[in-house]
XYZ file of C-alpha atoms in Angstrom:
656
model
C -8.161 -0.366 19.036
C -7.543 -3.919 20.296
C -10.844 -5.417 21.354
C -11.023 -8.611 23.433
C -13.213 -11.461 22.256
C -16.787 -11.098 23.411
C -16.694 -7.297 23.531
C -17.585 -4.681 20.944
C -18.769 -1.107 21.028
C -21.438 -1.656 18.373
C -23.133 -4.890 17.329
C -24.850 -4.683 13.949
C -27.502 -7.367 13.485
C -28.210 -7.835 9.783
C -26.126 -7.251 6.666
C -28.708 -5.675 4.405
C -28.448 -2.109 3.044
C -28.817 -0.516 6.508
C -26.374 -2.888 8.213
C -23.749 -2.575 5.509
C -24.036 1.227 5.456
C -23.648 1.337 9.225
C -20.593 -0.903 9.023
C -18.711 0.984 6.290
C -19.237 4.328 8.049
C -18.349 3.058 11.533
C -15.203 1.505 10.061
C -14.194 4.905 8.695
C -14.868 6.494 12.078
C -12.669 3.931 13.807
C -15.501 2.650 16.003
C -15.245 -0.960 17.194
C -18.083 -3.047 15.733
C -19.126 -6.523 14.684
C -21.657 -7.209 11.956
C -23.520 -10.515 11.773
C -26.071 -11.995 9.391
C -28.112 -15.182 9.330
C -27.591 -15.763 5.589
C -24.555 -17.916 4.679
C -23.779 -15.696 1.661
C -24.521 -12.235 0.324
C -27.614 -11.864 -1.830
C -26.681 -13.160 -5.269
C -29.472 -11.740 -7.461
C -32.459 -9.440 -7.481
C -34.265 -7.996 -4.471
C -34.558 -4.212 -4.090
C -33.396 -2.081 -6.983
C -32.694 1.557 -7.773
C -30.460 4.100 -6.027
C -31.962 7.564 -5.740
C -29.853 10.692 -6.423
C -29.483 11.550 -2.714
C -28.238 8.040 -1.962
C -25.800 8.340 -4.851
C -24.489 11.643 -3.468
C -23.755 9.947 -0.149
C -22.117 6.889 -1.708
C -20.019 9.203 -3.899
C -18.468 10.765 -0.794
C -17.687 7.246 0.476
C -16.073 6.278 -2.865
C -18.541 3.409 -3.242
C -20.755 4.748 -5.998
C -18.152 4.446 -8.756
C -18.101 0.654 -8.564
C -21.892 0.612 -8.877
C -21.710 2.693 -12.056
C -20.122 -0.336 -13.697
C -22.954 -2.693 -12.746
C -25.894 -0.295 -13.015
C -27.717 1.677 -15.688
C -29.201 5.172 -15.657
C -32.974 5.522 -15.476
C -33.852 9.041 -16.639
C -37.431 9.050 -17.961
C -40.791 7.670 -16.883
C -43.776 7.009 -19.160
C -47.452 6.478 -18.305
C -49.575 4.212 -20.482
C -53.273 3.358 -20.267
C -56.103 1.987 -22.366
C -58.981 4.234 -23.342
C -62.651 3.199 -23.269
C -62.222 1.408 -26.600
C -59.359 -0.648 -25.163
C -56.608 0.959 -27.225
C -53.320 1.247 -25.323
C -51.436 4.526 -25.707
C -48.846 6.643 -23.961
C -50.423 9.500 -22.028
C -47.427 11.254 -20.567
C -43.630 11.189 -20.309
C -41.577 12.956 -17.640
C -38.105 13.164 -16.175
C -37.608 10.769 -13.291
C -35.585 13.393 -11.386
C -36.136 17.144 -11.539
C -34.288 18.138 -8.347
C -30.919 19.861 -8.653
C -28.313 17.106 -8.320
C -25.189 15.776 -10.019
C -27.047 12.509 -10.525
C -30.335 13.371 -12.285
C -31.350 9.733 -12.657
C -32.083 6.562 -10.730
C -29.098 4.209 -10.808
C -30.632 0.878 -11.801
C -28.446 -1.358 -9.664
C -29.994 -4.232 -7.748
C -29.495 -5.004 -4.077
C -27.110 -7.878 -4.826
C -24.693 -5.525 -6.625
C -25.058 -2.854 -3.949
C -24.340 -5.267 -1.105
C -21.369 -6.686 -3.028
C -19.930 -3.159 -3.306
C -20.423 -2.633 0.435
C -18.854 -6.024 1.164
C -15.761 -5.222 -0.919
C -15.427 -1.869 0.835
C -15.558 -3.573 4.243
C -12.933 -6.104 3.210
C -10.696 -3.221 2.136
C -10.957 -1.876 5.689
C -10.112 -5.288 7.218
C -13.687 -6.004 8.289
C -16.137 -8.666 7.196
C -19.638 -9.935 7.907
C -19.772 -12.900 10.274
C -22.010 -15.587 8.709
C -24.248 -17.439 9.359
C -24.763 -15.853 12.766
C -28.144 -15.097 14.345
C -28.996 -12.669 17.128
C -31.167 -14.744 19.464
C -31.861 -12.067 22.060
C -30.356 -9.011 23.691
C -30.934 -6.873 26.748
C -29.368 -4.897 29.541
C -26.859 -6.676 31.740
C -26.102 -3.549 33.747
C -27.317 0.024 34.126
C -27.667 1.924 30.820
C -25.058 4.488 31.887
C -22.290 1.896 32.273
C -19.659 1.472 29.569
C -21.000 -1.757 28.036
C -24.537 -2.202 29.339
C -25.843 -4.634 26.708
C -25.512 -8.383 26.475
C -26.437 -10.358 23.354
C -26.665 -14.079 22.618
C -25.520 -14.915 19.105
C -25.844 -18.362 17.524
C -23.345 -19.729 15.024
C -25.420 -21.842 12.640
C -22.402 -23.839 11.481
C -21.036 -24.940 14.854
C -24.276 -24.575 16.786
C -22.448 -22.610 19.485
C -24.095 -19.657 21.217
C -21.683 -16.823 21.968
C -22.166 -14.032 24.488
C -21.328 -10.513 23.326
C -21.077 -7.375 25.449
C -21.811 -4.118 23.610
C -22.563 -0.469 24.139
C -24.991 -0.201 21.224
C -26.937 -2.678 19.115
C -28.170 -1.662 15.668
C -31.143 -3.740 14.554
C -30.804 -3.991 10.772
C -32.345 -7.460 10.711
C -35.385 -6.810 8.568
C -39.126 -6.802 8.985
C -39.227 -9.782 11.363
C -36.557 -8.294 13.550
C -35.273 -9.752 16.804
C -34.199 -6.287 17.900
C -37.684 -4.966 17.136
C -39.055 -7.388 19.740
C -36.307 -6.504 22.196
C -37.066 -2.767 22.070
C -40.641 -3.394 23.195
C -42.000 -1.066 20.534
C -45.085 -1.620 18.392
C -45.893 -1.016 14.744
C -48.787 0.574 12.931
C -49.906 -0.822 9.589
C -51.116 1.232 6.635
C -53.007 0.568 3.434
C -54.020 -2.643 1.744
C -52.276 -5.998 1.803
C -51.571 -6.489 -1.880
C -49.396 -9.198 -3.398
C -46.955 -8.387 -6.166
C -44.890 -10.566 -8.465
C -41.466 -9.112 -9.263
C -39.051 -10.546 -11.811
C -35.840 -9.642 -13.647
C -36.274 -10.861 -17.195
C -35.019 -10.823 -20.747
C -37.689 -10.670 -23.443
C -38.364 -10.202 -27.132
C -40.790 -7.309 -27.452
C -42.000 -4.567 -29.776
C -43.175 -2.345 -26.910
C -41.639 1.064 -27.775
C -40.864 2.318 -24.254
C -39.038 -0.731 -22.944
C -35.982 1.375 -21.977
C -38.068 3.806 -19.921
C -39.698 3.139 -16.581
C -43.339 2.568 -17.476
C -46.601 2.536 -15.523
C -49.075 0.597 -17.675
C -52.740 -0.012 -17.034
C -55.380 -1.581 -19.211
C -58.632 -3.429 -18.603
C -56.457 -6.506 -17.950
C -54.711 -4.970 -14.965
C -51.686 -2.934 -13.970
C -47.939 -3.535 -14.320
C -44.741 -1.552 -14.070
C -41.640 -2.063 -16.206
C -38.234 -0.722 -15.201
C -35.079 -1.252 -17.274
C -31.997 -2.885 -15.786
C -28.533 -2.358 -17.174
C -28.079 -4.005 -20.551
C -31.058 -5.554 -22.301
C -32.971 -6.805 -19.277
C -35.702 -5.158 -17.257
C -37.727 -5.665 -14.108
C -41.458 -6.414 -14.110
C -43.858 -5.592 -11.258
C -47.289 -7.234 -11.491
C -50.134 -7.082 -8.982
C -51.643 -10.551 -8.497
C -55.308 -11.425 -8.078
C -56.565 -13.675 -5.273
C -56.927 -16.587 -7.691
C -53.346 -16.135 -8.890
C -52.076 -15.948 -5.317
C -53.661 -19.320 -4.566
C -51.957 -20.791 -7.640
C -48.453 -19.701 -6.705
C -48.593 -19.627 -2.871
C -51.261 -22.030 -1.565
C -53.448 -20.655 1.200
C -52.613 -23.484 3.600
C -49.020 -22.308 3.729
C -48.345 -19.652 6.356
C -47.236 -16.510 4.574
C -45.408 -13.579 6.079
C -47.012 -10.220 5.485
C -43.696 -8.413 5.355
C -41.208 -10.418 3.343
C -40.622 -12.389 0.178
C -42.888 -15.406 -0.234
C -40.348 -17.135 -2.445
C -39.819 -20.209 -0.181
C -43.465 -21.159 -0.806
C -43.720 -19.986 -4.421
C -44.647 -22.260 -7.329
C -42.133 -20.683 -9.713
C -43.317 -22.378 -12.957
C -46.888 -21.274 -12.238
C -45.706 -17.747 -11.403
C -43.726 -17.504 -14.634
C -46.788 -18.709 -16.576
C -48.979 -16.059 -14.925
C -46.350 -13.393 -15.577
C -46.177 -14.214 -19.285
C -49.948 -14.342 -19.786
C -50.771 -11.205 -17.793
C -48.016 -9.058 -19.289
C -49.044 -10.128 -22.789
C -52.676 -9.222 -22.156
C -51.874 -5.874 -20.519
C -49.508 -4.808 -23.327
C -51.740 -5.944 -26.198
C -51.581 -5.133 -29.122
C -47.834 -5.025 -28.393
C -46.124 -8.359 -27.827
C -43.659 -9.473 -25.164
C -42.162 -12.972 -25.024
C -40.097 -13.794 -21.925
C -36.882 -15.554 -22.949
C -35.101 -15.720 -19.592
C -35.864 -15.103 -15.915
C -32.786 -14.399 -13.766
C -34.753 -13.737 -10.554
C -38.398 -13.970 -9.582
C -40.316 -13.611 -6.339
C -43.615 -12.478 -4.860
C -44.126 -10.079 -1.989
C -47.099 -9.779 0.329
C -46.855 -6.383 1.875
C -48.594 -4.112 4.286
C -46.743 -0.867 4.901
C -45.570 -0.657 8.483
C -44.101 2.000 10.779
C -42.713 1.377 14.259
C -43.897 3.693 17.018
C -40.279 4.056 18.187
C -36.920 3.564 16.458
C -34.991 2.818 19.655
C -35.433 1.440 23.145
C -36.142 3.942 25.962
C -32.476 4.039 27.026
C -31.100 4.882 23.564
C -28.774 1.896 23.231
C -30.756 -0.393 20.891
C -31.709 1.132 17.551
C -33.892 -0.023 14.681
C -32.899 0.766 11.099
C -34.407 0.046 7.698
C -37.103 -2.594 7.375
C -36.894 -3.292 11.101
C -38.731 -0.020 11.767
C -40.424 0.971 8.500
C -41.551 -1.044 5.509
C -42.638 0.185 2.098
C -43.945 -1.147 -1.180
C -41.254 -2.409 -3.586
C -42.866 -0.289 -6.316
C -41.366 2.989 -5.146
C -37.863 1.658 -4.268
C -38.018 3.397 -0.907
C -36.921 0.606 1.444
C -33.415 0.287 -0.009
C -32.719 4.010 -0.067
C -34.384 4.820 3.243
C -32.386 2.051 4.931
C -29.087 3.510 3.732
C -30.132 7.000 4.839
C -31.157 5.671 8.268
C -27.615 4.439 8.867
C -26.123 7.611 7.404
C -28.150 9.671 9.882
C -27.274 7.590 12.947
C -23.617 6.598 12.673
C -22.041 10.077 12.693
C -23.968 10.821 15.875
C -22.771 7.571 17.452
C -19.197 8.420 16.470
C -19.277 11.856 18.105
C -20.889 10.557 21.293
C -18.524 7.578 21.458
C -15.487 9.871 21.369
C -16.923 12.228 23.952
C -17.269 15.033 21.415
C -21.046 15.409 21.647
C -23.730 15.046 24.260
C -25.618 11.768 24.187
C -28.862 13.731 23.720
C -28.119 13.966 19.986
C -28.847 10.239 19.654
C -32.542 10.912 20.270
C -32.606 13.001 17.099
C -32.212 9.807 15.043
C -35.767 8.738 15.825
C -37.143 12.282 15.685
C -35.705 12.879 12.221
C -35.919 9.493 10.531
C -39.363 8.552 11.844
C -40.682 11.909 10.643
C -39.399 11.134 7.141
C -40.510 7.483 7.285
C -44.057 8.625 8.093
C -44.045 10.828 4.993
C -42.780 7.926 2.882
C -45.411 5.545 4.231
C -48.150 8.066 3.468
C -46.857 8.612 -0.074
C -46.372 4.903 -0.619
C -49.873 4.071 0.592
C -51.489 6.701 -1.615
C -49.504 5.542 -4.642
C -50.464 1.902 -4.224
C -54.112 2.770 -3.650
C -53.981 4.459 -7.041
C -52.468 1.317 -8.538
C -55.251 -0.833 -7.085
C -57.508 -1.595 -10.034
C -60.616 -2.107 -7.934
C -60.550 1.548 -6.896
C -60.156 2.941 -10.397
C -62.602 1.214 -12.746
C -65.315 3.882 -12.584
C -62.983 6.846 -12.949
C -61.038 5.125 -15.718
C -64.104 5.123 -17.939
C -64.116 8.930 -17.800
C -60.360 9.493 -17.796
C -57.853 6.827 -18.919
C -55.136 8.413 -16.774
C -57.268 8.429 -13.619
C -55.650 6.551 -10.770
C -52.130 6.692 -12.172
C -49.886 8.328 -9.544
C -48.889 11.950 -9.978
C -45.152 11.932 -9.386
C -44.766 15.632 -10.188
C -45.694 16.490 -6.596
C -43.549 13.712 -5.153
C -40.198 14.424 -6.783
C -38.546 15.030 -3.426
C -39.603 11.553 -2.255
C -38.537 9.831 -5.470
C -35.128 11.535 -5.595
C -34.435 11.569 -1.868
C -33.365 15.217 -2.230
C -36.513 16.852 -0.903
C -36.686 15.461 2.618
C -36.639 17.913 5.495
C -35.646 17.005 9.038
C -37.914 18.605 11.647
C -36.798 21.370 13.968
C -34.967 20.069 17.011
C -31.644 19.872 18.789
C -29.673 19.699 15.524
C -31.950 21.826 13.326
C -32.862 25.445 14.115
C -35.892 26.230 11.958
C -35.709 29.981 12.671
C -33.954 31.647 9.716
C -32.312 34.869 10.902
C -31.595 36.432 7.529
C -33.474 36.967 4.270
C -33.599 33.936 1.993
C -35.518 34.276 -1.271
C -38.226 31.605 -1.162
C -38.581 31.814 -4.959
C -35.010 30.624 -5.560
C -34.310 27.297 -7.277
C -33.516 25.594 -3.984
C -33.578 28.122 -1.129
C -31.446 27.382 1.906
C -33.782 25.624 4.334
C -32.964 24.280 7.796
C -33.394 20.512 7.802
C -32.802 20.069 4.067
C -29.617 18.984 2.360
C -27.270 21.598 0.917
C -27.623 22.051 -2.823
C -24.676 20.682 -4.872
C -23.333 24.116 -5.819
C -20.892 24.394 -8.718
C -18.105 26.836 -7.824
C -14.542 27.734 -8.794
C -11.823 27.110 -6.229
C -10.007 30.447 -5.986
C -6.421 29.254 -5.528
C -6.267 26.997 -8.594
C -9.299 27.770 -10.769
C -10.684 24.234 -10.617
C -14.435 23.933 -10.996
C -15.762 21.910 -8.089
C -18.995 20.520 -6.659
C -19.313 21.750 -3.105
C -20.603 18.346 -1.949
C -17.297 16.795 -3.034
C -15.456 19.361 -0.913
C -17.411 18.258 2.157
C -15.313 15.143 2.444
C -15.929 12.278 4.817
C -13.942 13.075 7.946
C -12.982 11.325 11.148
C -14.245 12.567 13.520
C -17.413 13.828 11.802
C -17.279 17.592 11.344
C -19.708 20.427 10.784
C -19.218 22.955 7.985
C -19.673 26.707 8.317
C -20.483 28.246 4.927
C -19.897 31.972 4.628
C -21.846 33.313 1.652
C -19.868 36.562 1.406
C -21.233 37.707 -1.940
C -19.886 41.098 -3.009
C -18.646 41.960 0.479
C -15.267 40.221 0.673
C -12.862 42.110 -1.670
C -12.225 44.539 -0.177
C -13.600 43.330 3.136
C -16.493 45.502 4.242
C -17.079 46.122 7.983
C -19.421 43.145 8.385
C -16.732 40.795 6.998
C -13.982 42.466 9.032
C -16.064 42.004 12.161
C -16.761 38.354 11.290
C -13.065 37.752 10.596
C -12.029 39.297 13.892
C -14.587 37.260 15.855
C -13.632 33.938 14.241
C -9.901 34.554 14.671
C -9.661 36.104 18.137
C -12.798 35.741 20.198
C -12.825 33.081 22.953
C -16.394 32.422 21.766
C -15.297 31.692 18.195
C -16.651 28.306 17.072
C -13.355 27.694 15.290
C -11.514 28.017 18.596
C -14.035 26.195 20.767
C -14.361 23.218 18.432
C -10.730 22.758 17.370
C -8.104 20.863 19.317
C -5.168 22.898 20.737
C -2.819 22.402 17.803
C -5.312 22.596 14.996
C -6.392 26.241 14.915
C -3.022 27.429 13.627
C -2.296 24.387 11.514
C -2.419 24.293 7.744
C -5.428 22.563 6.267
C -5.416 20.184 3.323
C -8.986 19.691 2.219
C -8.622 17.022 -0.376
C -10.248 13.640 -0.466
C -10.284 10.981 -3.127
C -13.523 12.391 -4.511
C -12.251 15.942 -5.004
C -10.672 17.231 -8.202
C -7.413 18.189 -6.516
C -4.241 16.117 -6.075
C -3.801 14.465 -2.672
C -1.617 15.586 0.202
C -1.269 19.274 -0.649
C -1.113 21.570 2.356
C -2.170 25.186 2.572
C -0.205 27.419 0.181
C 0.372 29.946 2.959
C 1.904 27.735 5.618
C 4.747 25.240 5.834
C 3.134 23.340 8.697
C 2.480 19.643 8.107
C 0.705 18.693 11.316
C -2.605 17.806 9.653
C -2.487 14.188 10.834
C -2.556 15.368 14.462
C -5.394 17.863 14.289
C -8.900 17.518 15.558
C -11.596 19.773 14.141
C -15.322 19.650 14.580
C -15.887 22.670 12.323
C -14.576 23.365 8.837
C -14.755 26.753 7.153
C -15.905 27.500 3.574
C -16.111 31.001 2.076
C -17.955 31.788 -1.166
C -17.586 35.203 -2.833
C -18.825 36.654 -6.116
C -15.669 38.439 -7.342
C -13.662 37.415 -10.454
C -11.094 35.063 -8.966
C -8.463 35.730 -11.648
C -8.341 39.423 -10.757
C -7.641 38.879 -7.066
C -4.439 37.424 -5.615
C -4.853 35.356 -2.480
C -1.987 35.596 -0.033
C -1.390 35.568 3.692
C -1.173 39.375 3.401
C -4.424 39.925 1.521
C -6.510 37.431 3.523
C -7.431 38.409 7.077
C -7.255 35.725 9.770
C -8.560 33.100 9.938
C -9.227 32.920 6.187
C -5.529 32.797 5.301
C -5.473 29.342 6.922
C -8.409 28.156 4.805
C -7.327 29.312 1.360
C -8.257 25.965 -0.207
C -11.791 26.533 1.032
C -12.348 29.890 -0.687
C -14.503 29.719 -3.808
C -15.607 32.136 -6.512
C -19.249 32.187 -7.533
C -19.243 33.696 -11.012
C -22.310 35.742 -11.919
C -23.612 35.066 -8.362
C -25.350 31.979 -9.727
C -24.826 29.821 -6.648
C -25.873 32.607 -4.251
C -29.060 33.269 -6.177
C -29.893 29.587 -6.612
C -30.057 29.157 -2.827
C -31.812 32.468 -2.242
C -28.902 34.461 -0.774
C -28.487 38.084 -1.819
C -24.886 38.868 -2.873
C -25.390 42.290 -1.269
C -26.274 40.880 2.159
C -24.699 37.410 2.390
C -25.490 34.713 4.944
C -24.025 32.095 7.261
C -25.142 28.460 6.951
C -24.099 25.698 9.334
C -24.173 22.263 7.705
C -24.049 18.965 9.588
C -21.687 16.055 8.804
C -24.492 14.372 6.836
C -24.990 17.404 4.570
C -28.170 18.636 6.283
C -28.438 22.375 6.980
C -28.583 22.999 10.730
C -28.889 26.758 10.941
C -29.063 29.882 8.752
C -28.282 33.363 10.014
C -26.784 36.693 8.959
C -23.097 37.497 8.622
C -22.869 39.375 11.912
C -24.323 36.525 13.977
C -21.380 34.128 14.268
C -21.961 34.088 18.002
C -25.369 32.577 17.217
C -23.551 29.700 15.512
C -21.483 29.169 18.650
C -24.517 29.240 20.920
C -26.310 26.723 18.724
C -23.350 24.296 18.587
C -22.835 24.545 22.340
C -26.243 22.891 22.765
C -24.896 19.514 21.648
C -21.117 19.574 21.068
C -18.393 19.413 23.717
C -15.878 22.298 23.409
C -12.387 20.929 22.782
C -10.352 24.158 22.657
C -7.654 24.299 25.370
C -7.774 26.995 28.020
C -4.512 28.418 29.347
C -3.010 26.168 31.982
C -5.011 23.151 30.869
C -3.130 20.107 29.642
C -3.687 18.922 26.104
C -4.973 15.545 27.284
C -7.522 17.214 29.554
C -8.754 19.450 26.758
C -9.136 16.735 24.121
C -11.996 14.320 24.722
C -11.123 12.794 21.357
C -8.249 10.953 23.025
C -8.886 7.248 23.305
C -10.900 6.206 26.324
C -10.311 2.745 27.759
C -13.559 0.902 27.144
C -12.699 -2.775 27.190
C -11.242 -4.803 30.051
């Protein structure tokens, strides 16, 4: 779309993890945007570190994760060390960092500089770039919120000194803890926990400490520190500073922000001296000699949570540190920021194209603030445990007292255990039996488990998350867990087939454009195991580039795939058009792992971001339709209606 100067559909203020994630997804959705940042260059070193498994799953679908594999290392185990009453330091416990079911059972130790560089390269490949150094001075409503471009923003170019005026429909505030957009929304923030100051450094060192390649929580009478390996020989050190040390490295007469790096006021030589002395004393009798420091900073932090993540009119949104702030110890800010953008942008894309009601935008705050509150609570409890002043008495009785128990927080640490609350996009009422004792039972609001299945038509073993490719426009996925009921098709499957193929209330008909329902479907993306550009084996149609679907179909059965021939004769409509989306679940392992009985089956509706929206029984496809009608705009063409009238996905003139 050609966009005149001074106009954009979305203005992204801030090119940190949230801003970059918003930009790369909006670019894929074809939404007009501009992204600005006050920094003249990308971050070059350090800052936040560690991509959780859920974040990796998302970046894998975007084809961004692979480049980070080159620059990052895998963090798989965590060790806890403490000194007993005699002062002897020993390892108390070792555990897996990730225990959730995922293709990435580790933290990818890649720092924010590498992550932002990967995002930047992806943007450049899509003919977009960050405008630097540009600062959002203010923003507000120039016209009524229901007009096409209601927002006006003043943006300063720090090279020329010029102040430009931009007109936008949405503004995404990704501009950090001291956010301009935060002030513009009129919201407030609540603070949690203590204001502790931490020194963080990426170092090389000569050491005889045996667990240097594991993430380690270490506490002795000399204090607490955390070590986390980087790729190669280096590692990151986290050290809580005392008041006396704070005065040495950041003098009290200097005004210090409570929410960001204090590096501009830091006495780096003094900080390095403190780091060396404290680490040596904590690790004694082991030795550690710092040989190089590639990045060092101190952070003064109080956890913070905004009361609202958007303005009252749902056109200015806060993402990442602009609306929630966490301790650097748990690596939550980086990952939560990326997931904020992942949650919001698909909703913006559907609303922008007239494919969904604008009410879905309110679910961004409802869902992400709910999760941010859980993270803040976990983060606060963890840091209170780290605080030495709270643990001295209990430590005399138990050397492990006060060290955080991550076994109950695996879902937070992996990002795989979050659950969106019930609402417009999540129906918490499960209408069929799901075994709660399963490995990862299907649960509304949680992400779909990465099931390992066999694609029926070619025998390739696939990860179902890779099959749920990034699509434009964003699409929902209807999973039919057919179990033992599909070959031959029992009455419940025959009834489901007939409803999906012929009923005017079929979600496939209501949420497919006029030409798409009878068009072959090629499901492959760059992340799947199949070759590109292969159409359905049962149709010669090649109209895939002109289709518009808001719902994709996936069928999983438990029969031996080699004993059953798939053909347009053996597959009832509409399944013959979705042959690439039929999978065999050998030994019913996938069914049982998500709590679905192969004898009864289930339907699961999954959102574009991989979150389960609804779970019901096989004879309740009409329930799927009724649920989707709450927020999506039907795009199926009635008889006598023109194609242009039926397709709200056609381009709407937005700019003058």
